[in-house]
Coordinates of C-alpha atoms in Angstrom, one line a residue:
M11 CA -16.1 12.6 -8.2
T12 CA -17.3 9.1 -8.9
G13 CA -16.0 5.6 -8.7
G14 CA -13.0 6.5 -6.5
F15 CA -11.5 8.9 -9.1
E16 CA -11.3 12.6 -8.4
A17 CA -11.5 15.2 -11.2
P18 CA -8.3 17.0 -12.1
G19 CA -8.0 20.3 -10.1
T20 CA -10.1 19.0 -7.2
P21 CA -8.9 20.7 -4.0
P22 CA -6.7 18.4 -1.8
T23 CA -9.2 18.7 1.1
A24 CA -12.1 17.5 -1.1
V25 CA -10.0 14.6 -2.4
L26 CA -9.1 13.7 1.2
S27 CA -12.8 13.9 2.3
A28 CA -13.8 11.6 -0.6
V29 CA -11.1 9.0 0.3
V30 CA -12.0 9.1 4.0
A31 CA -15.6 8.3 3.1
R32 CA -14.6 5.4 0.8
V33 CA -12.2 3.9 3.3
S34 CA -14.9 4.2 6.1
A35 CA -17.4 2.4 3.9
L36 CA -15.0 -0.4 3.0
A37 CA -14.0 -0.8 6.7
D38 CA -17.6 -1.0 7.7
R39 CA -18.3 -3.6 5.0
L40 CA -15.3 -5.7 6.1
G41 CA -15.9 -5.3 9.8
V42 CA -12.5 -3.6 10.3
P43 CA -12.4 -1.2 13.3
A44 CA -12.1 2.4 12.3
A45 CA -9.4 2.8 14.9
E46 CA -7.3 0.3 12.9
V47 CA -7.7 1.9 9.4
F48 CA -7.4 5.4 10.8
D49 CA -4.6 4.8 13.2
L50 CA -2.9 8.1 13.7
G51 CA 0.6 6.8 14.1
R52 CA 0.5 4.5 11.1
L53 CA -1.0 7.3 8.9
S54 CA 1.6 9.8 10.1
A55 CA 4.5 7.5 9.3
A56 CA 3.0 6.7 5.9
S57 CA 2.2 10.3 4.9
G58 CA 4.8 12.3 6.8
V59 CA 2.1 14.4 8.4
P60 CA 2.4 15.0 12.1
E61 CA -0.2 13.0 14.2
P62 CA -2.0 16.1 15.5
V63 CA -2.5 17.3 11.9
V64 CA -3.7 13.9 10.8
A65 CA -6.3 13.9 13.6
A66 CA -7.5 17.4 12.7
L67 CA -7.7 16.6 9.0
L68 CA -9.6 13.4 9.6
S69 CA -12.1 15.3 11.6
G70 CA -12.6 17.8 8.8
R71 CA -10.8 20.7 10.4
P72 CA -8.4 22.8 8.4
A73 CA -4.8 22.0 9.4
G74 CA -1.3 21.6 8.1
E75 CA 2.0 23.4 7.5
P76 CA 1.6 26.0 4.7
D77 CA 5.4 26.6 4.2
V78 CA 7.1 24.1 1.9
Q79 CA 10.5 24.3 3.6
A80 CA 8.9 23.8 7.0
R81 CA 7.0 20.7 5.7
F82 CA 10.3 19.4 4.2
V83 CA 12.1 19.7 7.5
Q84 CA 9.2 18.0 9.4
R85 CA 9.0 15.1 7.0
L86 CA 12.7 14.6 6.7
D87 CA 12.9 14.4 10.5
L88 CA 10.0 11.9 10.4
L89 CA 11.8 9.8 7.8
R90 CA 15.0 9.7 9.9
R91 CA 12.9 8.6 12.9
T92 CA 10.8 5.9 11.2
R93 CA 13.0 4.6 8.3
L94 CA 15.9 3.2 10.2
K95 CA 18.9 1.1 9.3
P96 CA 18.8 -2.7 9.6
N97 CA 20.5 -2.3 13.0
G98 CA 17.7 -0.1 14.2
R99 CA 19.7 3.1 14.2
R100 CA 19.1 6.3 12.4
Y101 CA 20.9 7.2 9.2
T102 CA 23.7 9.7 9.9
Q103 CA 24.0 13.0 8.0
Q104 CA 27.0 11.5 6.2
E105 CA 25.1 8.4 5.1
I106 CA 22.2 10.5 3.8
A107 CA 24.6 12.7 2.0
D108 CA 26.4 9.8 0.4
G109 CA 23.1 8.1 -0.6
A110 CA 21.6 11.3 -2.0
G111 CA 24.7 12.4 -3.8
M112 CA 25.4 15.6 -1.9
S113 CA 28.0 16.9 0.5
R114 CA 27.6 16.4 4.3
Q115 CA 27.4 20.2 4.7
Q116 CA 24.4 20.3 2.2
A117 CA 22.7 17.4 4.0
G118 CA 23.2 19.0 7.4
A119 CA 21.8 22.4 6.2
L120 CA 18.7 20.7 4.7
I121 CA 18.1 18.6 7.8
N122 CA 18.4 21.7 10.1
G123 CA 16.3 23.9 7.9
D124 CA 19.2 26.2 7.1
R125 CA 18.8 25.7 3.3
R126 CA 15.8 25.7 1.1
P127 CA 15.5 22.4 -0.7
T128 CA 15.5 22.2 -4.5
M129 CA 13.5 19.6 -6.4
E130 CA 16.7 17.8 -7.0
H131 CA 17.4 17.6 -3.3
C132 CA 13.9 16.3 -2.7
D133 CA 14.1 13.7 -5.4
A134 CA 17.5 12.4 -4.2
I135 CA 16.4 12.1 -0.6
Q136 CA 13.1 10.5 -1.5
R137 CA 15.0 7.9 -3.5
F138 CA 17.4 7.3 -0.7
F139 CA 14.6 6.6 1.8
R140 CA 12.5 4.8 -0.8
V141 CA 9.4 6.9 -0.5
H142 CA 7.2 8.1 -3.4
A143 CA 7.7 11.3 -5.3
G144 CA 6.2 14.3 -3.5
F145 CA 6.5 12.8 0.0
L146 CA 8.7 15.6 1.3
T147 CA 6.7 18.5 -0.2
A148 CA 3.0 17.6 -0.8
E149 CA 0.5 19.6 1.1
D150 CA -0.7 17.8 4.2
P151 CA -4.2 17.0 3.0
E152 CA -2.8 15.6 -0.2
A153 CA -0.1 13.6 1.6
L154 CA -2.7 12.1 3.9
A155 CA -5.0 11.3 1.0
V156 CA -2.2 9.4 -0.8
A157 CA -1.6 7.3 2.4
L158 CA -5.3 6.5 2.7
Q159 CA -5.5 5.6 -0.9
H160 CA -3.0 2.8 -0.2
T161 CA -5.2 1.7 2.7
E162 CA -8.2 1.8 0.3
Q163 CA -6.4 -0.5 -2.1
E164 CA -5.6 -3.0 0.7
L165 CA -9.2 -3.0 1.8
L166 CA -10.4 -3.6 -1.7
Q167 CA -8.0 -6.5 -2.0
Q168 CA -9.4 -7.9 1.2
L169 CA -12.9 -7.6 -0.1
A170 CA -12.0 -9.3 -3.4
D171 CA -10.3 -12.1 -1.5
R172 CA -13.4 -12.5 0.7
E173 CA -15.7 -12.6 -2.3
R174 CA -13.6 -15.2 -4.1
A175 CA -13.5 -17.3 -0.9
A176 CA -17.3 -17.1 -0.7
A177 CA -17.7 -18.1 -4.4
A178 CA -15.3 -21.0 -3.9
A179 CA -17.4 -22.3 -1.0
D180 CA -20.4 -22.6 -3.3
D181 CA -18.5 -23.9 -6.3
P182 CA -16.6 -27.3 -6.1
L183 CA -14.5 -26.6 -9.2
E184 CA -13.6 -23.1 -7.9
R185 CA -12.7 -24.6 -4.5
L186 CA -10.5 -27.2 -6.2
L187 CA -8.7 -24.6 -8.2
Q188 CA -8.3 -22.3 -5.2
D189 CA -6.8 -25.2 -3.1
H190 CA -4.5 -26.6 -5.8
G191 CA -4.4 -24.4 -8.9
V192 CA -4.4 -25.7 -12.5
R193 CA -0.7 -26.3 -12.4
G194 CA -0.9 -28.2 -9.1
I195 CA -3.6 -30.5 -10.4
A196 CA -1.7 -31.1 -13.6
W197 CA 1.5 -31.8 -11.7
R198 CA -0.2 -34.3 -9.4
A199 CA -1.7 -36.1 -12.3
A200 CA 1.7 -36.3 -14.0
Q201 CA 3.1 -38.1 -11.0
L202 CA 0.6 -40.9 -11.3
P203 CA 2.2 -44.2 -12.2
T204 CA 0.1 -45.2 -15.3
D205 CA -2.0 -43.8 -18.1
Q206 CA -5.0 -45.5 -16.5
H207 CA -4.6 -43.5 -13.3
R208 CA -4.2 -40.3 -15.3
D209 CA -7.3 -41.1 -17.4
K210 CA -9.2 -41.5 -14.1
V211 CA -8.2 -38.0 -13.1
A212 CA -9.3 -36.6 -16.4
E213 CA -12.6 -38.5 -16.2
W214 CA -13.1 -37.2 -12.7
L215 CA -12.4 -33.6 -13.7
D216 CA -14.8 -33.9 -16.6
M217 CA -17.5 -35.2 -14.2
L218 CA -16.8 -32.3 -11.9
L219 CA -17.1 -29.8 -14.7
E220 CA -20.4 -31.2 -15.8
S221 CA -21.8 -31.1 -12.3
V222 CA -21.0 -27.4 -11.8
K223 CA -24.0 -25.2 -12.7
R224 CA -22.6 -21.8 -13.6
P225 CA -24.9 -18.8 -13.9
D226 CA -23.8 -18.0 -17.4
S227 CA -23.9 -21.5 -18.8

C-alpha cells in the first residue's frame, strides 16, 4: 500500500490502519488536535459505526458487528437519530416508506429487524437518507475507513490551501491573483474611464510580471 491507495483485496482492518496512520500524520503536520480528527461522535455519525466500536477499532482492537442484518438495523437507527427533518424531528416510518418506495409494513419490519433487507431495500433507504452506497451494510472497519478517507481529503485540502497561501506571501503576482483573480483584475481595468488608464494597468502588470523571479524561469 503506497501513496494512499490500498491494493485490491486488502483486508478492511489493514485499510483502516493505513488510513488512520495517514490522517494522524496530516493532523500532526497541520497542527490539528487528534481529538478533533478522531472525534468518536463525528466518526460514528459519518460511518454508522457505534461509538464504542469506533473507539476499539481506532485503538487497533478487533471489534464490530459480524451479522449483516444486525449492522443494517444499527445503522438505520443511527440514520433516523442523526439525519433529521428540517424541523429537527425524526422521519416517521411512513415517510421513510414513501421516500424509499415501499409499504409502511415493509419499512416497519426493516426498522425493527423483523425482516432481512435486500440490496434493493438498502439502496432505496440509502438514497432516501442521502448516504453513500454500502453505508447500511459495510463491515465496521470498512465503514470507518471510508469516513476517515473523507477526513483525509479535507486535511489534504487544508494543507494545499496553506501551501498556496505561503507561496502567495512570497510571490507578489501570486498574491495579486489570490486576492483578486484574473477576472477581477480584468473587470476592474474595464471600469477605468479612459484607454490611458487601462494602459497604465497593463503597464503595471507587465512590470510586476518582469519583477517576479520564478524558479523555473
